[in-house]
């Protein structure tokens, strides 16, 4: 369960720290590559609601692209605190959402949107106050390249597998995916590591060498433990 | 229904002709790009049985990659005349099948295999007499890049959307996907076009100019119709 | 004719809306992919004056690269309201113009510049007040990769065909190309669609679901028509 | 003038040798990258007849893609000994010619075809006895990606600039472009270098070290000159 | 030590089997991606002698590209049973060796050559009887893109790190790198796995399902053990 | 020697001007492609201290990735005025440094950092006041893709060869590499060219045509010389 308290703690943690803890636990692949926040300084935390597109095929677009299609259904159904994560097949030459859908997501209380395709009306979307991470901006509608297909299945986004309910965290470095069963452990470990790294950074700012300090040898470790115990 | 008679007719038709007829009917996107037959001269005709991989994630590979996983289930379940079509995410740096699976498909009577990923044991697989179209060869197992996920869903392969039951035809030019509802019409139209193109080619071989002949003007059309009526 | 009135109306329209109307009329391909404004917030409207580069060949560069070459001729000849559109062959590892040429274009009253290659002196160029859309910045002169070849011919730029006189519109989403014969129709249709989308957005902001509203069903359509008639 | 005698001499020279001589004369860029012969063992020598495609735009395809378009006109007009060189924009996801056009080129006495796009009916084309170098095979017609635009202009193909009349030579290593004014000099120099390299290879086959021999020092040079003088 | 007996055993093993055993031991990254044998059916086994190129820089090429440079020194110094492995920076638009160097390597008793760049005189090189794996063929000399820099250091080739003395094995699937300390263990394990897979393949050829057999359950395992014991 | 006076003069020169002078002297290849400053407006001048990574190999990472590895040694050893230049193999899917290392470099008085890989903690690093040019941001540690290998050797970065001691200059257009022996000459020539270009720009701003002025003909040259002499 991604409680409000856990959300706040995750919001204070860089994706770099979370990525390190995921890697320590045998999960080096849970990073969504190639996406950036449309607005500077965005911080994204939520649980994944997934949406899968397939390559454009005109007959399937005719049967699945109009009306209240899978894309629009997902945006109408998103729950507060969820992040809509879109498999846009890494193709940034068509939008995978636009301003009206992003607005709907914000009104539903969504925590944000991640797509490895492009965003239309990118300037308007960037101004909505909703964290949106994308591979780029493009004026074209999704039907130029995609058919909206289904929601709430396991997808691939930016080279990472994402399941509904996975915890999604994004900042200026990118977006990471945390399996829900690990989120407590990863959060606590990243906090501890961040505290230690902040202390290391303070020593480096005082002129200390990396050698022996980063990572810490026994001497530095003793000093660190002593100061923390004080 | 892809009857035996229809299979034979399709086997006599180049994918170039089928592609042209698909395009005439508003379907320019039904080509699986970037795949080639492992063995020269292969001719592939069958109905799609689909298999979807997702990007490697170590926890999901642990839960879904071992034992009788989705990949192996698909190969055990393939029916005579079916083509296993694999969404290998266009990544040719890991195998998506190997010799034992290809052998199993052949024993089940499969019509062939298409993958936009790579094949392991490519030389052995090429020698099995089963048409296999792939993006390349690679010694690594699929777990290097993929998690086998699910069968019998709509997938993307080589930039084309493929549904279970779609008609798959492959030759030296590549692989095309024909929606089942169109297969009779496309086949008949392609046969007619091939007959006409053969006649045109014969005229070109005799020294005729393309101008007026390809495409035919009224004069050439009249001569063509007359000779066919004879 | 791109009248001043039409220019102003186009300046008020997002490329996303124009792209949609082009697509509705069978023109999904008229987007210049992969270019961004050097300065944030730029709005570009004008008619294309084209410039074509060919791949670097040292003998041809010697005969065509010096003095008042095709590139410089185009910048000296650009007319007020024209947009110089450069076929830079999608290669962002050399500049295709620099600050002096951009300044010359501004002094001539050009409406802007679009290149699918890079720009030199990008910071200076960005500060000139002239909308410039490019694939990136690079310190090298064009002779590193290109030979300036000819102006005022049909070119390819960012995957789109562009003819002299085509209407070019750019914003944060990218750049679209409108055939002159369609510009009145496209503009009017995009204005109508924008008005409707704004009304839809207002309803979404009030909490309305996308279902039935986007696109509008008969009920919403009636309400929309009634409000507009009021 | 590319005389028959010069054609024969060029046919005996590897593109590797010609490329070296071009580079020695300040022309490292005259190689058409990424194209291969459809049939093994092909040897291509001729003068360029160029053909330029632009990116697909549906309105321009409607006006320029049908009937006796620029592509077909070029194939009807090709002269004996000419090589049709096509700017296919490096896009191998559509054919840029098919079997009927290749047959027409052969009937006209063309020396061959080079395209940095794909070929349809590749197996048939490979069997015509006409050297065809391409970036791949694909079943789709050119209208999927291109508009045939104009012939007999300077083009880019595989990253090289090609002018009508340039001398084109192809073998298993690829295709090189020789400016006509240099062809006599390049041919003679390459023959001399080939003779020398053959002699060097014979020494290496006898066990000589590369050091001093490749390139030759004074001692080896004296021996080489002596043997040749004998 | 790579004894003759071990070389023979490795020659009988597919890279697919070796790759699997490497992966089981935590080494999924030891595959040289994107290289193919110039001649069909080649089998490569040897120990790595490395050669590193850096990007073309004209001043460094002048000082390091001529005479008996690092490339030629490596070919003159290669020992019997060694494989020259070249870091060609994944750039296939220039040769990284040609026929005379390949001949010298053969005369020295080299076991083969692997390069992630291109080969000049590819047809001649393919006919020398020396296994050569490359990313392609190209007529240009290495100076078009590279400076030959140094031999006998750790390099990257096709995305894999290679150290002098690593065991290199190549076949139709590609090329794998085995750390010398693991070669006995990997060889024995791959032989055992191959024996088992051959038995599994025989069962599949008899019609057995993959389920329970591949991988083997207790029942199949018992039968396998019994038959091997017979 | 890169004196303080020379550093200041270089800081006043655009990379575009330096690149032009390098090209005039036969060095078109000394640009590090694909890197951008993390913070806007950065100006980088210093001498190269190089760092080379090799592709991830788990056994080599175990032996070389921990403790005071080559990466950390380089950051502990960097001297005032040096620029750490990292061969990150053009792979932006892992960090090649993070905030603590960047801080250490700043404390050591480094002039900046250039990497053709990614940066972790990019927002923090951008705020340190140290010029850092990179191919992107990524949360992952370097061990996801690389093994830190060795410092102070010749490397490739962004397609350019870089030697320890080379002069590195970066601005909004990118990063150029100047061989130390040429730095005085290049600086003086670029200053002269900048003065001339500024004068040309002033004329263009007054409405002068490029024809005859850029480059200058005899008449403009005379006027320029006269004004400068005044």
PDB file of N, CA, C and O in Angstrom, chain C residues 138-193:
ATOM      1  N   UNK C 138      25.370  23.129 -33.012  1.00  0.00           N
ATOM      2  CA  UNK C 138      26.669  22.518 -33.277  1.00  0.00           C
ATOM      3  C   UNK C 138      27.634  23.601 -33.708  1.00  0.00           C
ATOM      4  O   UNK C 138      27.258  24.481 -34.466  1.00  0.00           O
ATOM      5  N   UNK C 139      28.893  23.570 -33.246  1.00  0.00           N
ATOM      6  CA  UNK C 139      29.832  24.630 -33.610  1.00  0.00           C
ATOM      7  C   UNK C 139      30.363  24.556 -35.039  1.00  0.00           C
ATOM      8  O   UNK C 139      30.885  25.552 -35.538  1.00  0.00           O
ATOM      9  N   UNK C 140      30.244  23.397 -35.701  1.00  0.00           N
ATOM     10  CA  UNK C 140      30.910  23.253 -37.008  1.00  0.00           C
ATOM     11  C   UNK C 140      30.171  23.973 -38.122  1.00  0.00           C
ATOM     12  O   UNK C 140      28.956  24.081 -38.110  1.00  0.00           O
ATOM     13  N   UNK C 141      30.930  24.408 -39.126  1.00  0.00           N
ATOM     14  CA  UNK C 141      30.328  24.975 -40.335  1.00  0.00           C
ATOM     15  C   UNK C 141      29.719  23.862 -41.180  1.00  0.00           C
ATOM     16  O   UNK C 141      30.014  22.682 -40.999  1.00  0.00           O
ATOM     17  N   UNK C 142      28.867  24.268 -42.120  1.00  0.00           N
ATOM     18  CA  UNK C 142      28.132  23.253 -42.902  1.00  0.00           C
ATOM     19  C   UNK C 142      29.053  22.372 -43.727  1.00  0.00           C
ATOM     20  O   UNK C 142      28.724  21.214 -44.021  1.00  0.00           O
ATOM     21  N   UNK C 143      30.216  22.908 -44.102  1.00  0.00           N
ATOM     22  CA  UNK C 143      31.124  22.139 -44.947  1.00  0.00           C
ATOM     23  C   UNK C 143      31.652  20.875 -44.295  1.00  0.00           C
ATOM     24  O   UNK C 143      32.278  20.045 -44.948  1.00  0.00           O
ATOM     25  N   UNK C 144      31.383  20.713 -42.997  1.00  0.00           N
ATOM     26  CA  UNK C 144      31.784  19.452 -42.360  1.00  0.00           C
ATOM     27  C   UNK C 144      30.967  18.272 -42.882  1.00  0.00           C
ATOM     28  O   UNK C 144      31.429  17.130 -42.863  1.00  0.00           O
ATOM     29  N   UNK C 145      29.737  18.529 -43.308  1.00  0.00           N
ATOM     30  CA  UNK C 145      28.835  17.435 -43.704  1.00  0.00           C
ATOM     31  C   UNK C 145      28.103  17.686 -45.015  1.00  0.00           C
ATOM     32  O   UNK C 145      27.594  16.732 -45.606  1.00  0.00           O
ATOM     33  N   UNK C 146      27.987  18.948 -45.436  1.00  0.00           N
ATOM     34  CA  UNK C 146      27.070  19.292 -46.507  1.00  0.00           C
ATOM     35  C   UNK C 146      27.765  20.102 -47.603  1.00  0.00           C
ATOM     36  O   UNK C 146      28.790  20.728 -47.368  1.00  0.00           O
ATOM     37  N   UNK C 147      27.141  20.126 -48.789  1.00  0.00           N
ATOM     38  CA  UNK C 147      27.429  21.131 -49.805  1.00  0.00           C
ATOM     39  C   UNK C 147      26.126  21.905 -50.022  1.00  0.00           C
ATOM     40  O   UNK C 147      25.088  21.287 -50.305  1.00  0.00           O
ATOM     41  N   UNK C 148      26.161  23.259 -49.891  1.00  0.00           N
ATOM     42  CA  UNK C 148      24.950  24.029 -50.194  1.00  0.00           C
ATOM     43  C   UNK C 148      24.677  23.893 -51.683  1.00  0.00           C
ATOM     44  O   UNK C 148      25.590  24.085 -52.485  1.00  0.00           O
ATOM     45  N   UNK C 149      23.458  23.552 -52.085  1.00  0.00           N
ATOM     46  CA  UNK C 149      23.283  23.178 -53.474  1.00  0.00           C
ATOM     47  C   UNK C 149      22.342  24.068 -54.277  1.00  0.00           C
ATOM     48  O   UNK C 149      22.736  24.646 -55.271  1.00  0.00           O
ATOM     49  N   UNK C 150      21.092  24.179 -53.848  1.00  0.00           N
ATOM     50  CA  UNK C 150      20.152  24.955 -54.668  1.00  0.00           C
ATOM     51  C   UNK C 150      18.994  25.424 -53.807  1.00  0.00           C
ATOM     52  O   UNK C 150      18.680  24.810 -52.793  1.00  0.00           O
ATOM     53  N   UNK C 151      18.364  26.496 -54.239  1.00  0.00           N
ATOM     54  CA  UNK C 151      17.222  27.048 -53.524  1.00  0.00           C
ATOM     55  C   UNK C 151      15.983  26.910 -54.386  1.00  0.00           C
ATOM     56  O   UNK C 151      16.057  26.647 -55.594  1.00  0.00           O
ATOM     57  N   UNK C 152      14.812  27.046 -53.737  1.00  0.00           N
ATOM     58  CA  UNK C 152      13.540  27.189 -54.453  1.00  0.00           C
ATOM     59  C   UNK C 152      13.145  25.945 -55.233  1.00  0.00           C
ATOM     60  O   UNK C 152      12.537  26.036 -56.307  1.00  0.00           O
ATOM     61  N   UNK C 153      13.484  24.775 -54.685  1.00  0.00           N
ATOM     62  CA  UNK C 153      13.016  23.501 -55.244  1.00  0.00           C
ATOM     63  C   UNK C 153      12.276  22.752 -54.125  1.00  0.00           C
ATOM     64  O   UNK C 153      12.392  23.094 -52.955  1.00  0.00           O
ATOM     65  N   UNK C 154      11.547  21.714 -54.510  1.00  0.00           N
ATOM     66  CA  UNK C 154      10.890  20.882 -53.514  1.00  0.00           C
ATOM     67  C   UNK C 154      11.948  20.110 -52.736  1.00  0.00           C
ATOM     68  O   UNK C 154      12.858  19.534 -53.323  1.00  0.00           O
ATOM     69  N   UNK C 155      11.821  20.098 -51.417  1.00  0.00           N
ATOM     70  CA  UNK C 155      12.811  19.428 -50.570  1.00  0.00           C
ATOM     71  C   UNK C 155      12.117  18.481 -49.590  1.00  0.00           C
ATOM     72  O   UNK C 155      10.893  18.482 -49.463  1.00  0.00           O
ATOM     73  N   UNK C 156      12.947  17.700 -48.898  1.00  0.00           N
ATOM     74  CA  UNK C 156      12.492  16.971 -47.725  1.00  0.00           C
ATOM     75  C   UNK C 156      13.129  17.596 -46.492  1.00  0.00           C
ATOM     76  O   UNK C 156      14.328  17.891 -46.500  1.00  0.00           O
ATOM     77  N   UNK C 157      12.358  17.800 -45.446  1.00  0.00           N
ATOM     78  CA  UNK C 157      12.884  18.382 -44.200  1.00  0.00           C
ATOM     79  C   UNK C 157      12.196  17.679 -43.039  1.00  0.00           C
ATOM     80  O   UNK C 157      10.959  17.712 -42.949  1.00  0.00           O
ATOM     81  N   UNK C 158      12.956  17.027 -42.198  1.00  0.00           N
ATOM     82  CA  UNK C 158      12.367  16.339 -41.043  1.00  0.00           C
ATOM     83  C   UNK C 158      11.336  15.318 -41.464  1.00  0.00           C
ATOM     84  O   UNK C 158      10.337  15.104 -40.778  1.00  0.00           O
ATOM     85  N   UNK C 159      11.568  14.687 -42.627  1.00  0.00           N
ATOM     86  CA  UNK C 159      10.659  13.645 -43.085  1.00  0.00           C
ATOM     87  C   UNK C 159       9.437  14.158 -43.821  1.00  0.00           C
ATOM     88  O   UNK C 159       8.601  13.363 -44.254  1.00  0.00           O
ATOM     89  N   UNK C 160       9.324  15.490 -43.992  1.00  0.00           N
ATOM     90  CA  UNK C 160       8.175  16.058 -44.708  1.00  0.00           C
ATOM     91  C   UNK C 160       8.633  16.680 -46.010  1.00  0.00           C
ATOM     92  O   UNK C 160       9.687  17.306 -46.074  1.00  0.00           O
ATOM     93  N   UNK C 161       7.834  16.526 -47.051  1.00  0.00           N
ATOM     94  CA  UNK C 161       8.107  17.219 -48.303  1.00  0.00           C
ATOM     95  C   UNK C 161       7.637  18.663 -48.174  1.00  0.00           C
ATOM     96  O   UNK C 161       6.545  18.921 -47.664  1.00  0.00           O
ATOM     97  N   UNK C 162       8.475  19.594 -48.623  1.00  0.00           N
ATOM     98  CA  UNK C 162       8.140  21.026 -48.542  1.00  0.00           C
ATOM     99  C   UNK C 162       8.379  21.664 -49.900  1.00  0.00           C
ATOM    100  O   UNK C 162       9.454  21.484 -50.484  1.00  0.00           O
ATOM    101  N   UNK C 163       7.386  22.384 -50.376  1.00  0.00           N
ATOM    102  CA  UNK C 163       7.523  23.098 -51.645  1.00  0.00           C
ATOM    103  C   UNK C 163       7.598  24.602 -51.391  1.00  0.00           C
ATOM    104  O   UNK C 163       7.017  25.105 -50.420  1.00  0.00           O
ATOM    105  N   UNK C 164       8.298  25.325 -52.264  1.00  0.00           N
ATOM    106  CA  UNK C 164       8.282  26.782 -52.142  1.00  0.00           C
ATOM    107  C   UNK C 164       6.840  27.279 -52.124  1.00  0.00           C
ATOM    108  O   UNK C 164       6.023  26.834 -52.936  1.00  0.00           O
ATOM    109  N   UNK C 165       6.532  28.139 -51.200  1.00  0.00           N
ATOM    110  CA  UNK C 165       5.179  28.680 -51.104  1.00  0.00           C
ATOM    111  C   UNK C 165       4.277  27.948 -50.127  1.00  0.00           C
ATOM    112  O   UNK C 165       3.201  28.449 -49.787  1.00  0.00           O
ATOM    113  N   UNK C 166       4.671  26.769 -49.674  1.00  0.00           N
ATOM    114  CA  UNK C 166       3.874  26.081 -48.648  1.00  0.00           C
ATOM    115  C   UNK C 166       3.797  26.949 -47.399  1.00  0.00           C
ATOM    116  O   UNK C 166       4.744  27.682 -47.078  1.00  0.00           O
ATOM    117  N   UNK C 167       2.696  26.836 -46.693  1.00  0.00           N
ATOM    118  CA  UNK C 167       2.558  27.600 -45.460  1.00  0.00           C
ATOM    119  C   UNK C 167       3.151  26.799 -44.298  1.00  0.00           C
ATOM    120  O   UNK C 167       2.851  25.620 -44.134  1.00  0.00           O
ATOM    121  N   UNK C 168       4.021  27.463 -43.540  1.00  0.00           N
ATOM    122  CA  UNK C 168       4.769  26.829 -42.459  1.00  0.00           C
ATOM    123  C   UNK C 168       4.305  27.437 -41.137  1.00  0.00           C
ATOM    124  O   UNK C 168       4.304  28.669 -40.996  1.00  0.00           O
ATOM    125  N   UNK C 169       3.909  26.593 -40.199  1.00  0.00           N
ATOM    126  CA  UNK C 169       3.485  27.077 -38.884  1.00  0.00           C
ATOM    127  C   UNK C 169       4.216  26.273 -37.819  1.00  0.00           C
ATOM    128  O   UNK C 169       4.258  25.038 -37.886  1.00  0.00           O
ATOM    129  N   UNK C 170       4.794  26.959 -36.835  1.00  0.00           N
ATOM    130  CA  UNK C 170       5.544  26.261 -35.778  1.00  0.00           C
ATOM    131  C   UNK C 170       5.213  26.782 -34.400  1.00  0.00           C
ATOM    132  O   UNK C 170       4.970  27.979 -34.216  1.00  0.00           O
ATOM    133  N   UNK C 171       5.213  25.871 -33.429  1.00  0.00           N
ATOM    134  CA  UNK C 171       5.078  26.244 -32.016  1.00  0.00           C
ATOM    135  C   UNK C 171       5.794  25.196 -31.169  1.00  0.00           C
ATOM    136  O   UNK C 171       6.647  24.457 -31.691  1.00  0.00           O
ATOM    137  N   UNK C 172       5.457  25.117 -29.883  1.00  0.00           N
ATOM    138  CA  UNK C 172       6.207  24.221 -29.006  1.00  0.00           C
ATOM    139  C   UNK C 172       6.046  22.746 -29.371  1.00  0.00           C
ATOM    140  O   UNK C 172       6.883  21.913 -29.002  1.00  0.00           O
ATOM    141  N   UNK C 173       4.977  22.388 -30.070  1.00  0.00           N
ATOM    142  CA  UNK C 173       4.790  20.990 -30.465  1.00  0.00           C
ATOM    143  C   UNK C 173       5.628  20.614 -31.684  1.00  0.00           C
ATOM    144  O   UNK C 173       5.859  19.433 -31.935  1.00  0.00           O
ATOM    145  N   UNK C 174       6.015  21.609 -32.496  1.00  0.00           N
ATOM    146  CA  UNK C 174       6.786  21.321 -33.695  1.00  0.00           C
ATOM    147  C   UNK C 174       6.342  22.201 -34.847  1.00  0.00           C
ATOM    148  O   UNK C 174       5.819  23.296 -34.632  1.00  0.00           O
ATOM    149  N   UNK C 175       6.552  21.719 -36.069  1.00  0.00           N
ATOM    150  CA  UNK C 175       6.301  22.525 -37.265  1.00  0.00           C
ATOM    151  C   UNK C 175       5.436  21.727 -38.242  1.00  0.00           C
ATOM    152  O   UNK C 175       5.744  20.570 -38.527  1.00  0.00           O
ATOM    153  N   UNK C 176       4.383  22.359 -38.743  1.00  0.00           N
ATOM    154  CA  UNK C 176       3.545  21.716 -39.757  1.00  0.00           C
ATOM    155  C   UNK C 176       3.625  22.479 -41.069  1.00  0.00           C
ATOM    156  O   UNK C 176       3.951  23.659 -41.105  1.00  0.00           O
ATOM    157  N   UNK C 177       3.320  21.754 -42.153  1.00  0.00           N
ATOM    158  CA  UNK C 177       3.373  22.282 -43.517  1.00  0.00           C
ATOM    159  C   UNK C 177       1.958  22.222 -44.085  1.00  0.00           C
ATOM    160  O   UNK C 177       1.355  21.151 -44.102  1.00  0.00           O
ATOM    161  N   UNK C 178       1.443  23.351 -44.556  1.00  0.00           N
ATOM    162  CA  UNK C 178       0.086  23.384 -45.115  1.00  0.00           C
ATOM    163  C   UNK C 178       0.160  23.739 -46.598  1.00  0.00           C
ATOM    164  O   UNK C 178       0.694  24.792 -46.953  1.00  0.00           O
ATOM    165  N   UNK C 179      -0.349  22.862 -47.465  1.00  0.00           N
ATOM    166  CA  UNK C 179      -0.403  23.219 -48.885  1.00  0.00           C
ATOM    167  C   UNK C 179      -1.217  24.506 -49.050  1.00  0.00           C
ATOM    168  O   UNK C 179      -2.291  24.636 -48.435  1.00  0.00           O
ATOM    169  N   UNK C 180      -0.738  25.461 -49.850  1.00  0.00           N
ATOM    170  CA  UNK C 180      -1.395  26.772 -49.928  1.00  0.00           C
ATOM    171  C   UNK C 180      -2.871  26.689 -50.284  1.00  0.00           C
ATOM    172  O   UNK C 180      -3.674  27.462 -49.765  1.00  0.00           O
ATOM    173  N   UNK C 181      -3.227  25.744 -51.148  1.00  0.00           N
ATOM    174  CA  UNK C 181      -4.616  25.662 -51.585  1.00  0.00           C
ATOM    175  C   UNK C 181      -5.555  25.313 -50.435  1.00  0.00           C
ATOM    176  O   UNK C 181      -6.762  25.538 -50.515  1.00  0.00           O
ATOM    177  N   UNK C 182      -5.016  24.745 -49.360  1.00  0.00           N
ATOM    178  CA  UNK C 182      -5.854  24.309 -48.245  1.00  0.00           C
ATOM    179  C   UNK C 182      -5.837  25.267 -47.068  1.00  0.00           C
ATOM    180  O   UNK C 182      -6.532  25.039 -46.081  1.00  0.00           O
ATOM    181  N   UNK C 183      -5.060  26.333 -47.155  1.00  0.00           N
ATOM    182  CA  UNK C 183      -4.802  27.086 -45.933  1.00  0.00           C
ATOM    183  C   UNK C 183      -6.056  27.787 -45.398  1.00  0.00           C
ATOM    184  O   UNK C 183      -6.289  27.800 -44.181  1.00  0.00           O
ATOM    185  N   UNK C 184      -6.883  28.289 -46.275  1.00  0.00           N
ATOM    186  CA  UNK C 184      -8.112  28.922 -45.788  1.00  0.00           C
ATOM    187  C   UNK C 184      -9.023  27.913 -45.108  1.00  0.00           C
ATOM    188  O   UNK C 184      -9.504  28.142 -43.989  1.00  0.00           O
ATOM    189  N   UNK C 185      -9.190  26.806 -45.762  1.00  0.00           N
ATOM    190  CA  UNK C 185     -10.080  25.774 -45.236  1.00  0.00           C
ATOM    191  C   UNK C 185      -9.557  25.204 -43.920  1.00  0.00           C
ATOM    192  O   UNK C 185     -10.297  25.035 -42.952  1.00  0.00           O
ATOM    193  N   UNK C 186      -8.268  24.926 -43.890  1.00  0.00           N
ATOM    194  CA  UNK C 186      -7.658  24.357 -42.687  1.00  0.00           C
ATOM    195  C   UNK C 186      -7.754  25.350 -41.522  1.00  0.00           C
ATOM    196  O   UNK C 186      -8.066  24.976 -40.388  1.00  0.00           O
ATOM    197  N   UNK C 187      -7.499  26.612 -41.820  1.00  0.00           N
ATOM    198  CA  UNK C 187      -7.535  27.622 -40.761  1.00  0.00           C
ATOM    199  C   UNK C 187      -8.936  27.727 -40.159  1.00  0.00           C
ATOM    200  O   UNK C 187      -9.116  27.709 -38.924  1.00  0.00           O
ATOM    201  N   UNK C 188      -9.919  27.826 -41.019  1.00  0.00           N
ATOM    202  CA  UNK C 188     -11.290  27.956 -40.525  1.00  0.00           C
ATOM    203  C   UNK C 188     -11.704  26.720 -39.735  1.00  0.00           C
ATOM    204  O   UNK C 188     -12.314  26.818 -38.654  1.00  0.00           O
ATOM    205  N   UNK C 189     -11.363  25.568 -40.257  1.00  0.00           N
ATOM    206  CA  UNK C 189     -11.754  24.329 -39.567  1.00  0.00           C
ATOM    207  C   UNK C 189     -11.041  24.209 -38.221  1.00  0.00           C
ATOM    208  O   UNK C 189     -11.640  23.770 -37.226  1.00  0.00           O
ATOM    209  N   UNK C 190      -9.784  24.605 -38.177  1.00  0.00           N
ATOM    210  CA  UNK C 190      -9.041  24.510 -36.918  1.00  0.00           C
ATOM    211  C   UNK C 190      -9.600  25.497 -35.897  1.00  0.00           C
ATOM    212  O   UNK C 190      -9.681  25.190 -34.699  1.00  0.00           O
ATOM    213  N   UNK C 191     -10.005  26.667 -36.356  1.00  0.00           N
ATOM    214  CA  UNK C 191     -10.617  27.633 -35.427  1.00  0.00           C
ATOM    215  C   UNK C 191     -11.898  27.069 -34.832  1.00  0.00           C
ATOM    216  O   UNK C 191     -12.135  27.181 -33.618  1.00  0.00           O
ATOM    217  N   UNK C 192     -12.693  26.469 -35.688  1.00  0.00           N
ATOM    218  CA  UNK C 192     -13.948  25.899 -35.189  1.00  0.00           C
ATOM    219  C   UNK C 192     -13.664  24.773 -34.196  1.00  0.00           C
ATOM    220  O   UNK C 192     -14.301  24.661 -33.140  1.00  0.00           O
ATOM    221  N   UNK C 193     -12.682  23.951 -34.534  1.00  0.00           N
ATOM    222  CA  UNK C 193     -12.354  22.835 -33.652  1.00  0.00           C
ATOM    223  C   UNK C 193     -11.787  23.347 -32.333  1.00  0.00           C
ATOM    224  O   UNK C 193     -12.096  22.811 -31.259  1.00  0.00           O
TER     225      UNK C 193
END
